[in-house]
JSON list of N, CA and C and ligand atoms in Angstrom, two decimals:
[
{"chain": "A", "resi": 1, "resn": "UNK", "atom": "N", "xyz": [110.63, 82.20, 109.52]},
{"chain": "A", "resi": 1, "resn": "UNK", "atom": "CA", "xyz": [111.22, 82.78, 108.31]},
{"chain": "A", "resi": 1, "resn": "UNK", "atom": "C", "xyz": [110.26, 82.64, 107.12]},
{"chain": "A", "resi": 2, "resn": "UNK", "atom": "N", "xyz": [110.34, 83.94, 105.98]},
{"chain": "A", "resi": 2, "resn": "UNK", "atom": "CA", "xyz": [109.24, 83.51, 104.99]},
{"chain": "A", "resi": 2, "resn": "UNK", "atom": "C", "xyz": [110.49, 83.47, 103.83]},
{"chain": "A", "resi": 3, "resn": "UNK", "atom": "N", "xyz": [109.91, 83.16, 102.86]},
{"chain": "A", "resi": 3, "resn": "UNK", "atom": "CA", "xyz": [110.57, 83.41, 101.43]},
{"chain": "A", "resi": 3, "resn": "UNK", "atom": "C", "xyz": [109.89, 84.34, 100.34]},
{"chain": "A", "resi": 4, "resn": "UNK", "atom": "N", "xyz": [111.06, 84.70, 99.62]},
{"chain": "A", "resi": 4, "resn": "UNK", "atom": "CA", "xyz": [110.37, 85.49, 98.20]},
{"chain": "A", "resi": 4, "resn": "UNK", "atom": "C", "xyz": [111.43, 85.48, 97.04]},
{"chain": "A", "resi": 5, "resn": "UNK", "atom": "N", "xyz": [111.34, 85.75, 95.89]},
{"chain": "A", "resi": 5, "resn": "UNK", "atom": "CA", "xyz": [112.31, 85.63, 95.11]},
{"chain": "A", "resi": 5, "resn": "UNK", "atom": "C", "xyz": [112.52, 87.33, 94.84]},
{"chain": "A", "resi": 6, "resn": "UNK", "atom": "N", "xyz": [113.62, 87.31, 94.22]},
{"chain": "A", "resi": 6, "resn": "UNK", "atom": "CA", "xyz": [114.33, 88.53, 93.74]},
{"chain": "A", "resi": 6, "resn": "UNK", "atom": "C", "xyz": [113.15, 89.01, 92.98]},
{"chain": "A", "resi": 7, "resn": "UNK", "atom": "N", "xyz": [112.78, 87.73, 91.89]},
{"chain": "A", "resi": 7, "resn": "UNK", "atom": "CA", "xyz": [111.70, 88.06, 91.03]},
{"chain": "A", "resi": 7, "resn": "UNK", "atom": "C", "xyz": [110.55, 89.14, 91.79]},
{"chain": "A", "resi": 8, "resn": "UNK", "atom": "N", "xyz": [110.02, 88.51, 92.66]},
{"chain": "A", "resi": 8, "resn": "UNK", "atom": "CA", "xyz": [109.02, 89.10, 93.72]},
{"chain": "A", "resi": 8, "resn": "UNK", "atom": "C", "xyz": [109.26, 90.10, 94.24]},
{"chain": "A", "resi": 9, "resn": "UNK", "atom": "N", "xyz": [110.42, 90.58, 94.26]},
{"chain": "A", "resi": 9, "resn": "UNK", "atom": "CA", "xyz": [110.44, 91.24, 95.16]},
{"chain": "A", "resi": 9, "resn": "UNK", "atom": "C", "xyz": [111.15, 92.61, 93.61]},
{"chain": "A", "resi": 10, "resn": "UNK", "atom": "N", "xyz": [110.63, 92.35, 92.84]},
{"chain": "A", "resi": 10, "resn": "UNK", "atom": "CA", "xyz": [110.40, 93.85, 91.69]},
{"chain": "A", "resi": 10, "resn": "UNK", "atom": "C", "xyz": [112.05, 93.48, 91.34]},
{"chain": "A", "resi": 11, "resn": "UNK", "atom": "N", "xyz": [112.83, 92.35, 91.24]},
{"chain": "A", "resi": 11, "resn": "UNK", "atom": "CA", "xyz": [114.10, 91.59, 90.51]},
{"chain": "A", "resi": 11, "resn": "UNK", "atom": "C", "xyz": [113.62, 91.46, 89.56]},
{"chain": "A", "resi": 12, "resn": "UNK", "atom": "N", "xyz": [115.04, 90.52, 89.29]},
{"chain": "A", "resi": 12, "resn": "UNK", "atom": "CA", "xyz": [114.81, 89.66, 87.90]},
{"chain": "A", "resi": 12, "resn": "UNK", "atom": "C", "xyz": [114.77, 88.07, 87.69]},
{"chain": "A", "resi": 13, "resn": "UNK", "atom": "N", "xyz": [115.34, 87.74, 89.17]},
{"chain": "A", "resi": 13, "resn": "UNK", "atom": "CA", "xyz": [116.03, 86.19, 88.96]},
{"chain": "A", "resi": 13, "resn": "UNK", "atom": "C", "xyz": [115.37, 85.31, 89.83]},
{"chain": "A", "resi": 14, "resn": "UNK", "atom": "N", "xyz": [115.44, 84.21, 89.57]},
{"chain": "A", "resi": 14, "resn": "UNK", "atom": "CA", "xyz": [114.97, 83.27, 90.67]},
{"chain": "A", "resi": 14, "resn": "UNK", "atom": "C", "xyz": [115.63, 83.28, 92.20]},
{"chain": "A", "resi": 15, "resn": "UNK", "atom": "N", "xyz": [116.43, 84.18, 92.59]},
{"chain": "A", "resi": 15, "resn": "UNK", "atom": "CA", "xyz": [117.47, 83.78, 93.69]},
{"chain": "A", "resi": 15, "resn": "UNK", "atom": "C", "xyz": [116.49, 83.88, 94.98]},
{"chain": "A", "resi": 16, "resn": "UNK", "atom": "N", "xyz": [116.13, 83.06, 95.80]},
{"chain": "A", "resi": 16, "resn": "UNK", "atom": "CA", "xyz": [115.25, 83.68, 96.92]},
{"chain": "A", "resi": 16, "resn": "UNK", "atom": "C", "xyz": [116.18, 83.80, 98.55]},
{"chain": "A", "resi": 17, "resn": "UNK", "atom": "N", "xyz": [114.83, 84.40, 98.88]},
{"chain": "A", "resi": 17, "resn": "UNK", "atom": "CA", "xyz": [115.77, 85.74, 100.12]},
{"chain": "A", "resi": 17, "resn": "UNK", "atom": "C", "xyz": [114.94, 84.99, 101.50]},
{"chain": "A", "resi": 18, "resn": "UNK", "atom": "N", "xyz": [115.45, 84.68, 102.47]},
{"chain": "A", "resi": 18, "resn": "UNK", "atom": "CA", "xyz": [114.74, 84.21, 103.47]},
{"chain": "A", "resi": 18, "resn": "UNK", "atom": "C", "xyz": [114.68, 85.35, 104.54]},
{"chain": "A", "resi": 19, "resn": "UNK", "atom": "N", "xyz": [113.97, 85.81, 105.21]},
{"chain": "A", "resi": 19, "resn": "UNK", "atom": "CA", "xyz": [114.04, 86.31, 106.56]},
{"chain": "A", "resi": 19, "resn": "UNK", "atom": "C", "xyz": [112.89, 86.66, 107.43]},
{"chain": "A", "resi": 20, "resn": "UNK", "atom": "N", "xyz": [112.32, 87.40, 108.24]},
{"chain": "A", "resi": 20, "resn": "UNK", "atom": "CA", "xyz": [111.38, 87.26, 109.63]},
{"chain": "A", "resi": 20, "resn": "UNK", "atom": "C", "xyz": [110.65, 88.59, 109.07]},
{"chain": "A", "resi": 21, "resn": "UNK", "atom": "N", "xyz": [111.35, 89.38, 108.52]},
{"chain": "A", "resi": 21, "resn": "UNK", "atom": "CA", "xyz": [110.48, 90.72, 108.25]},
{"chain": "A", "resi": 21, "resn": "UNK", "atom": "C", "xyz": [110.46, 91.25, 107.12]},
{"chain": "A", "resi": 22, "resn": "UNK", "atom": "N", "xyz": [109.48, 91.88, 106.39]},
{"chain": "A", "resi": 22, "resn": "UNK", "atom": "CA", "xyz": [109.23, 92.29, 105.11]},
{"chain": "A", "resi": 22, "resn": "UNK", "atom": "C", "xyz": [110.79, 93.49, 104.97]},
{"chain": "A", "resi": 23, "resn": "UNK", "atom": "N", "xyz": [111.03, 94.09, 106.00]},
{"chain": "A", "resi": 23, "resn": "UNK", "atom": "CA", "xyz": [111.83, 95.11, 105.99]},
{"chain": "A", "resi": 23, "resn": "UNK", "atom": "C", "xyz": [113.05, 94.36, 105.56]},
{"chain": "A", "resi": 24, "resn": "UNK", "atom": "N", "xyz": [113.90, 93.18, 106.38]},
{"chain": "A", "resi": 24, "resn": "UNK", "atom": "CA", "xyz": [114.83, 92.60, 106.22]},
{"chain": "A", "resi": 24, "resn": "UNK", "atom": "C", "xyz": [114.95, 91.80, 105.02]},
{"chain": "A", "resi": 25, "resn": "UNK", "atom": "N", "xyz": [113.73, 91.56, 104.17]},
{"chain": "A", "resi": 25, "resn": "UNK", "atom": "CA", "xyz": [114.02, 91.09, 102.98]},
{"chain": "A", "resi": 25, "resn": "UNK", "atom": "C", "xyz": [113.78, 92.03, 102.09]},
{"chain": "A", "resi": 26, "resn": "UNK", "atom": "N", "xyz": [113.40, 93.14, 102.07]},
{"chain": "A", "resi": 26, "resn": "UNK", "atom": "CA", "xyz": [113.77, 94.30, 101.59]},
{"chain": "A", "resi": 26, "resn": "UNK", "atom": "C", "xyz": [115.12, 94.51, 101.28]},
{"chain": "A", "resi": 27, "resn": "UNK", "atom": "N", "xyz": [115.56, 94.68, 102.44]},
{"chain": "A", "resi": 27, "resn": "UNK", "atom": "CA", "xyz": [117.01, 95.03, 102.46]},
{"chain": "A", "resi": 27, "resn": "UNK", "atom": "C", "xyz": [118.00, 93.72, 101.91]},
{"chain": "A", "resi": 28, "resn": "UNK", "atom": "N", "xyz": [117.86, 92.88, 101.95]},
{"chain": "A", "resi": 28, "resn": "UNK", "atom": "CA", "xyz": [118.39, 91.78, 101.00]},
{"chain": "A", "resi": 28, "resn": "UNK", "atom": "C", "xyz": [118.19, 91.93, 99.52]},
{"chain": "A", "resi": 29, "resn": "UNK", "atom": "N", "xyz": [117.12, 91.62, 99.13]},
{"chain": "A", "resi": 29, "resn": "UNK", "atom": "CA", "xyz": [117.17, 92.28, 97.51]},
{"chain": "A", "resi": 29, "resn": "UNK", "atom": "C", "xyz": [117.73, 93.26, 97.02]},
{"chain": "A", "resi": 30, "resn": "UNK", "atom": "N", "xyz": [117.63, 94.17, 98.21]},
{"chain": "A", "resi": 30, "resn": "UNK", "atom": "CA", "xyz": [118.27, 95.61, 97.76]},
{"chain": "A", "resi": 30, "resn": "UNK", "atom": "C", "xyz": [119.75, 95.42, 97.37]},
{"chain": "A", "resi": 31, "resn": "UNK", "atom": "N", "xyz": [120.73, 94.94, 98.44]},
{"chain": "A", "resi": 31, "resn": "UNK", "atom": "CA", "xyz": [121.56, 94.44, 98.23]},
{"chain": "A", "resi": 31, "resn": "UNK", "atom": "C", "xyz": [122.12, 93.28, 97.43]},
{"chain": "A", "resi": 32, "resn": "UNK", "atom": "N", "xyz": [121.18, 92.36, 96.85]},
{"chain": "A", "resi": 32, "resn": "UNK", "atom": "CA", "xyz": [121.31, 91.52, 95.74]},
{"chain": "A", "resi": 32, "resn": "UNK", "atom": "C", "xyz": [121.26, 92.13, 94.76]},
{"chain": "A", "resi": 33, "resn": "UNK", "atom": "N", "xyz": [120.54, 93.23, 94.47]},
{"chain": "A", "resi": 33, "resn": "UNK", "atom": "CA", "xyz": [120.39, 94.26, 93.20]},
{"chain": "A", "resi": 33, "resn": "UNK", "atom": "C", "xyz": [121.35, 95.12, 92.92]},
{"chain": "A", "resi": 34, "resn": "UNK", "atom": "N", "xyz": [122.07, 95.37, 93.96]},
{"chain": "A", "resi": 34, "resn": "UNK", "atom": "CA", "xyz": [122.97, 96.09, 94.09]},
{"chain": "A", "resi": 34, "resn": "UNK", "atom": "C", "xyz": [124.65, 95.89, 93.46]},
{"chain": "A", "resi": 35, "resn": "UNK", "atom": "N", "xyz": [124.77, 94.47, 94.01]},
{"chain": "A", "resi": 35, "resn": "UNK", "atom": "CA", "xyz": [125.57, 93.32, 93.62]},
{"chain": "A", "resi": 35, "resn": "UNK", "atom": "C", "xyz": [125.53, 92.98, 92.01]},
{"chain": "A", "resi": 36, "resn": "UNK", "atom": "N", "xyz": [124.41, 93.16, 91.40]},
{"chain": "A", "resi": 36, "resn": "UNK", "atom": "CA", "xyz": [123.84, 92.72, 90.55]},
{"chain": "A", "resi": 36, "resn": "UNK", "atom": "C", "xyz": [124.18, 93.85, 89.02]},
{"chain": "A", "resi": 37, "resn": "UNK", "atom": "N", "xyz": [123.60, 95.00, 89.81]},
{"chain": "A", "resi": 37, "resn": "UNK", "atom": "CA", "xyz": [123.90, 96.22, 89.08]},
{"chain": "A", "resi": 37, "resn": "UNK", "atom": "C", "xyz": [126.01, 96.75, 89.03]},
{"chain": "A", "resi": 38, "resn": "UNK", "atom": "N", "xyz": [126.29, 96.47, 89.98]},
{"chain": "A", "resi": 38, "resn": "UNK", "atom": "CA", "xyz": [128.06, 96.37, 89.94]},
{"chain": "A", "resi": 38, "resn": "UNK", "atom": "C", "xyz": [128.45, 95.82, 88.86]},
{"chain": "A", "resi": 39, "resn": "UNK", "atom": "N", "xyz": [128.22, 93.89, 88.33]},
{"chain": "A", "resi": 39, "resn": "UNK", "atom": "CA", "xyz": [128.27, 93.35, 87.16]},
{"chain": "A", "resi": 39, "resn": "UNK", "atom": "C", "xyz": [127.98, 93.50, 86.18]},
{"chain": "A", "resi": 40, "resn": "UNK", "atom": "N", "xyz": [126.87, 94.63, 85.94]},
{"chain": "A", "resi": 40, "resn": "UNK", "atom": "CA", "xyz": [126.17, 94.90, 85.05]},
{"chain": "A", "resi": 40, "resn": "UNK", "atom": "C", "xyz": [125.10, 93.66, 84.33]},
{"chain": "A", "resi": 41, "resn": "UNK", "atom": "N", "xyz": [124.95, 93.13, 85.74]},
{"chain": "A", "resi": 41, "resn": "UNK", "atom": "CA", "xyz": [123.63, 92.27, 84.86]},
{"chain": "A", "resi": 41, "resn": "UNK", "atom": "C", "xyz": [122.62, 92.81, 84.09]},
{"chain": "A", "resi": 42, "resn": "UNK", "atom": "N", "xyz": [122.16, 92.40, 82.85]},
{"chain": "A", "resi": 42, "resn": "UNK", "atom": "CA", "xyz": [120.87, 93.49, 82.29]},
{"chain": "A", "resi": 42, "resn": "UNK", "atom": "C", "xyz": [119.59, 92.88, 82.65]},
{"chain": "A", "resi": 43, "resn": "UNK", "atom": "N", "xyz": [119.81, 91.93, 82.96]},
{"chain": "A", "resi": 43, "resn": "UNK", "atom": "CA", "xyz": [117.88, 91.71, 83.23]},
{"chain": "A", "resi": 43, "resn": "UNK", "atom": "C", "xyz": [117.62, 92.26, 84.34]},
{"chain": "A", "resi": 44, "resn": "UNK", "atom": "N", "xyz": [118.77, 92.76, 85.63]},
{"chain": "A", "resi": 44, "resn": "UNK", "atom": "CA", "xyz": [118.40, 93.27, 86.96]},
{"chain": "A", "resi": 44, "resn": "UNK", "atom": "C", "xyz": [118.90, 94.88, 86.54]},
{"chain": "A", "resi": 45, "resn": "UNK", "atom": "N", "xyz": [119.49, 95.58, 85.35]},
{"chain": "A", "resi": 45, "resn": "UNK", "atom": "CA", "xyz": [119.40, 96.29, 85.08]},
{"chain": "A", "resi": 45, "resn": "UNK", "atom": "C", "xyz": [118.21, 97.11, 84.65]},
{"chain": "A", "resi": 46, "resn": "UNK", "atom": "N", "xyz": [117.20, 96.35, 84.13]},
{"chain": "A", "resi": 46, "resn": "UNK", "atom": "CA", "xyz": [116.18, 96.60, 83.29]},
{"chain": "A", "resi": 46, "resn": "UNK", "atom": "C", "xyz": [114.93, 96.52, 84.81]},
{"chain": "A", "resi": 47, "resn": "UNK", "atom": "N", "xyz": [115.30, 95.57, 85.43]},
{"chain": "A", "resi": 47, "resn": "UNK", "atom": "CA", "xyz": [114.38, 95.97, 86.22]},
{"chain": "A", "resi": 47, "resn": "UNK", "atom": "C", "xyz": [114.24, 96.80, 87.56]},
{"chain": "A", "resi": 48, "resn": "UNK", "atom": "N", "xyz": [115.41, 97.39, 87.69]},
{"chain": "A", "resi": 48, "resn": "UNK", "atom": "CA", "xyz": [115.72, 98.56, 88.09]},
{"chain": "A", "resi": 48, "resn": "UNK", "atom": "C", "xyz": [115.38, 99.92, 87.57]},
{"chain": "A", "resi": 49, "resn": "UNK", "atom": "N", "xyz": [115.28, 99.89, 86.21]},
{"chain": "A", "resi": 49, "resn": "UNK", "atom": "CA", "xyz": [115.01, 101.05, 85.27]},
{"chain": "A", "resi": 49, "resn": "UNK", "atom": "C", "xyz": [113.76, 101.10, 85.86]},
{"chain": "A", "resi": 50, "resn": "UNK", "atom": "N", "xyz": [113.17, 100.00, 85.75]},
{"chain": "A", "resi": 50, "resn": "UNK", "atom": "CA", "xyz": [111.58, 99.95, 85.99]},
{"chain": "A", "resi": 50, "resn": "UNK", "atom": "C", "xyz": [111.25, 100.57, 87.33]},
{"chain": "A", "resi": 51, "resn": "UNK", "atom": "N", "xyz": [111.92, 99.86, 88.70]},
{"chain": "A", "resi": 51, "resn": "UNK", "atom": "CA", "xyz": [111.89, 100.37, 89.63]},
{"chain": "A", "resi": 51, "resn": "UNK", "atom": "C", "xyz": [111.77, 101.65, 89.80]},
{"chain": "A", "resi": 52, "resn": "UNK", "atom": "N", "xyz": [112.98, 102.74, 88.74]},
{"chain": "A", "resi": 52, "resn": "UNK", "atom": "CA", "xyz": [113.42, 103.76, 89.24]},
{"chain": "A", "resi": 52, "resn": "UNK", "atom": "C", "xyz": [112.30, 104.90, 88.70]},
{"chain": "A", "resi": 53, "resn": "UNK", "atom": "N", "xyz": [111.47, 104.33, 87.39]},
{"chain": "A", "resi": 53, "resn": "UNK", "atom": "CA", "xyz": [110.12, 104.85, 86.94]},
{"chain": "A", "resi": 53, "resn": "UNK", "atom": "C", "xyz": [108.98, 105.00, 87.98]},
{"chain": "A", "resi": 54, "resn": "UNK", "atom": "N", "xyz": [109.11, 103.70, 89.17]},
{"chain": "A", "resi": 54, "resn": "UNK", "atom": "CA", "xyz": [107.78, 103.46, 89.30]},
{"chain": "A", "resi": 54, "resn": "UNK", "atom": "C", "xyz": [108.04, 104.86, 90.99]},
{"chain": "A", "resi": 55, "resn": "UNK", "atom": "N", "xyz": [109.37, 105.02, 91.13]},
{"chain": "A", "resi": 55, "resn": "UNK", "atom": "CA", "xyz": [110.00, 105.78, 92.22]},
{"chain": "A", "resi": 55, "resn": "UNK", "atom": "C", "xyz": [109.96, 107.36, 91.82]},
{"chain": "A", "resi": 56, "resn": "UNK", "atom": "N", "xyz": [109.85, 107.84, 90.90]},
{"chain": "A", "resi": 56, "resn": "UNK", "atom": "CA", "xyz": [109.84, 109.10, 90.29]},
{"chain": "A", "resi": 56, "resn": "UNK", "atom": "C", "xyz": [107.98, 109.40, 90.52]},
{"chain": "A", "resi": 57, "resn": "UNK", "atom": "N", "xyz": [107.36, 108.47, 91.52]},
{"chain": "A", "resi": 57, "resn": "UNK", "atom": "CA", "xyz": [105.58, 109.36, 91.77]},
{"chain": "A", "resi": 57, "resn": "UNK", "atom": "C", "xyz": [105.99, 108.09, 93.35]},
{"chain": "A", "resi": 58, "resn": "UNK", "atom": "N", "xyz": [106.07, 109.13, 93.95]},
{"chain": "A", "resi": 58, "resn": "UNK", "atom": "CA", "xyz": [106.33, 108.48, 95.81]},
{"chain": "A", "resi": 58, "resn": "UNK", "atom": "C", "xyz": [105.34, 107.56, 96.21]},
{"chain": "A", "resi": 59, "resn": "UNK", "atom": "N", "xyz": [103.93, 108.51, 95.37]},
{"chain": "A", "resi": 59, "resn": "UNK", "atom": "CA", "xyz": [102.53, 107.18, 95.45]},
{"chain": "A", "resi": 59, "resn": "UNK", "atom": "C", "xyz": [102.64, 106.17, 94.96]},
{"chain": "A", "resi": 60, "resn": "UNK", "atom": "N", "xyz": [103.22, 106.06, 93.71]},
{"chain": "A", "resi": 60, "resn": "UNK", "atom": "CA", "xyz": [102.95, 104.77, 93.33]},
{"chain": "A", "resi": 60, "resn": "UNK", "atom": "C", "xyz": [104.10, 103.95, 93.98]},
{"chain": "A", "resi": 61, "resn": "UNK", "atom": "N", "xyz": [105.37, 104.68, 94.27]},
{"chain": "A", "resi": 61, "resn": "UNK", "atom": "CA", "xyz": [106.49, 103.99, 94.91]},
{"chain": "A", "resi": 61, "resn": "UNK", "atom": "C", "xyz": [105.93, 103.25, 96.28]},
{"chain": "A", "resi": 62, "resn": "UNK", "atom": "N", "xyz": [104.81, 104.08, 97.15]},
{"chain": "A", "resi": 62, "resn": "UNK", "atom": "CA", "xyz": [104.67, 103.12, 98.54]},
{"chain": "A", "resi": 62, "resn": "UNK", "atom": "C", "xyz": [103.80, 102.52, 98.44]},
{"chain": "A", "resi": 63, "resn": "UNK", "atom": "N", "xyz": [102.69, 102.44, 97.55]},
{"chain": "A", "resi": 63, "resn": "UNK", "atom": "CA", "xyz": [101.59, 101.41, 97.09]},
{"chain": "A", "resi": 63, "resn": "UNK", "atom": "C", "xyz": [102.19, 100.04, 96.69]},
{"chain": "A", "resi": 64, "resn": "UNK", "atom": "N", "xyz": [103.11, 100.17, 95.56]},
{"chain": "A", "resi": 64, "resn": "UNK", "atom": "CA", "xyz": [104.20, 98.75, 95.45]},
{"chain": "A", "resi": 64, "resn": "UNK", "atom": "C", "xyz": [104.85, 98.27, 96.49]},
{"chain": "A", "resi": 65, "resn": "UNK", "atom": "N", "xyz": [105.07, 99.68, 97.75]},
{"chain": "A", "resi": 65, "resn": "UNK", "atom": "CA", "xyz": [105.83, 99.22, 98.60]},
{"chain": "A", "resi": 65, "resn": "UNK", "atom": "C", "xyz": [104.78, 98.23, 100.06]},
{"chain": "A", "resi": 66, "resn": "UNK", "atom": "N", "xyz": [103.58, 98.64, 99.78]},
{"chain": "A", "resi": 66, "resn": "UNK", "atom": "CA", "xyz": [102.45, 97.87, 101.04]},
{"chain": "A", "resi": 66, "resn": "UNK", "atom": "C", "xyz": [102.23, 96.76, 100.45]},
{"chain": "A", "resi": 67, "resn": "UNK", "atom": "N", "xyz": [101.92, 97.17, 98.61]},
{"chain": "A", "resi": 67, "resn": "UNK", "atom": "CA", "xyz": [101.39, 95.49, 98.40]},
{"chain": "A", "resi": 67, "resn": "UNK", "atom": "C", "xyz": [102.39, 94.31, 98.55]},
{"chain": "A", "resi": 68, "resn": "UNK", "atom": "N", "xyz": [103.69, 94.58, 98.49]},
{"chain": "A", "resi": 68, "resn": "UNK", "atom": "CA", "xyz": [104.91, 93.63, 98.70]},
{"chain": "A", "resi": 68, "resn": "UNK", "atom": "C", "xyz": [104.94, 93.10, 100.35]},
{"chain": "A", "resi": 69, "resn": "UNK", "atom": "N", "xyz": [104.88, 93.94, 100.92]},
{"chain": "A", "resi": 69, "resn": "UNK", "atom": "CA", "xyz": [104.58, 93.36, 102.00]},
{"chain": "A", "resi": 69, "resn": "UNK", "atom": "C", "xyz": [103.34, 92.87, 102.75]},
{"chain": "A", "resi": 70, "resn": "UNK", "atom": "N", "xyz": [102.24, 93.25, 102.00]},
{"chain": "A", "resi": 70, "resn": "UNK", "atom": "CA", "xyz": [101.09, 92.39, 102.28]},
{"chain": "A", "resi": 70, "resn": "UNK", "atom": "C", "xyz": [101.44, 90.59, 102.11]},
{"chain": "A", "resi": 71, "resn": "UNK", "atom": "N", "xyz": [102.09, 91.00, 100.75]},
{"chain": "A", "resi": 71, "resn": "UNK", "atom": "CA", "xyz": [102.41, 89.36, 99.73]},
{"chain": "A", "resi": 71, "resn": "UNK", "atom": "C", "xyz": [103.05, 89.03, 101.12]},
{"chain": "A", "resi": 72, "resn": "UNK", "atom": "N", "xyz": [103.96, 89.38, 101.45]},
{"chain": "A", "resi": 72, "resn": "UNK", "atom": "CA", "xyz": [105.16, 88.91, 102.54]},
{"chain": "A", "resi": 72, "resn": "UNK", "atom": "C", "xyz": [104.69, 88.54, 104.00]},
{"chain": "A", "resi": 73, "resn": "UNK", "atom": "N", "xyz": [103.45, 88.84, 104.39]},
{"chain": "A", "resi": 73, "resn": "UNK", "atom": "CA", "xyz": [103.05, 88.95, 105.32]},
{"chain": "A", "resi": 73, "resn": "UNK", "atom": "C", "xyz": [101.81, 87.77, 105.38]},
{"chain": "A", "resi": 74, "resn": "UNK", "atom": "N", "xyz": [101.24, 87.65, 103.72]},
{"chain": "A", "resi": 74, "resn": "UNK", "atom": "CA", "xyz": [100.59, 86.32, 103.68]},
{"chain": "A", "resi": 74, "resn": "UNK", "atom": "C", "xyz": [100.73, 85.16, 103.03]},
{"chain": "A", "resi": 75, "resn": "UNK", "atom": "N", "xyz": [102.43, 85.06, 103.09]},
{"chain": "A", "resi": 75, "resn": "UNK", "atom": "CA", "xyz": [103.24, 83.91, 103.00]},
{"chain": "A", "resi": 75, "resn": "UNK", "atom": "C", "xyz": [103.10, 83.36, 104.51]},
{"chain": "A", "resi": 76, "resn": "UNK", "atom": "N", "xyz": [103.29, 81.69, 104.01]},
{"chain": "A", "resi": 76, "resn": "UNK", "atom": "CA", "xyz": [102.83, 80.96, 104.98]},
{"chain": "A", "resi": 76, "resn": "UNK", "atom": "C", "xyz": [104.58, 80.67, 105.61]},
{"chain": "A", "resi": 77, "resn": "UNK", "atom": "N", "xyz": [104.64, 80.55, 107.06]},
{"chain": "A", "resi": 77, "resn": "UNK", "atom": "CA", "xyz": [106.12, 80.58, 107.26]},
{"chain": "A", "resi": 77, "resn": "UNK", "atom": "C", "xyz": [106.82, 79.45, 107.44]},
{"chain": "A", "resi": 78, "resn": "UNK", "atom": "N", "xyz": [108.44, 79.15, 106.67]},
{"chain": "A", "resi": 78, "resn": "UNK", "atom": "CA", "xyz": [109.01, 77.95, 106.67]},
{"chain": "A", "resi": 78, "resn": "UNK", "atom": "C", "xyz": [110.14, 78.15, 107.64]},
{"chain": "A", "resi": 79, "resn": "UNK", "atom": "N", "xyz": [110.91, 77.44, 107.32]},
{"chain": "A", "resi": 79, "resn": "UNK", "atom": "CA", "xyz": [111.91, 77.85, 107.89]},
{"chain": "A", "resi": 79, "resn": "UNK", "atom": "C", "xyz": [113.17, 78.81, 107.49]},
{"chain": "B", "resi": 1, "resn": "LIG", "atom": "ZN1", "xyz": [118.13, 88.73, 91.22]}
]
């Protein structure tokens, strides 16, 4: 299992996400953001805005999307 924080993973918060694949902690944040955006948190609001800027040019959307999982991939693994 590796770790990353919400932060890391283009969040806002310290909450971290454990799992085996860049994909599956993908999909955790996603869903922490998601959760997040329901309450109307604004700091995971705001960085969603950001997200949704960096998603409006597909290039720059999958370039953020390799280098995140590079990071994820050269995390050292815990449990
Ligand atoms: Zn968060």
């Amino acid at each position: 299992m590796k770790t990353m924080t919400c932060k890391q993973l283009g969040g806002a918060c310290d909450k971290e996400f454990k799992a085996n694949t860049f994909n599956e902690i993908a999909e955790m944040s996603k869903k922490h953001g998601m959760e997040m955006f329901k309450i109307g948190d604004k700091p995971h609001l705001e960085a969603m805005n950001e997200m949704q800027e960096l998603m409006k040019s597909p290039d720059a959307m999958k370039e953020w999307f390799e280098n995140k999982r590079k990071e994820f991939n050269a995390l050292p693994e815990n449990d």
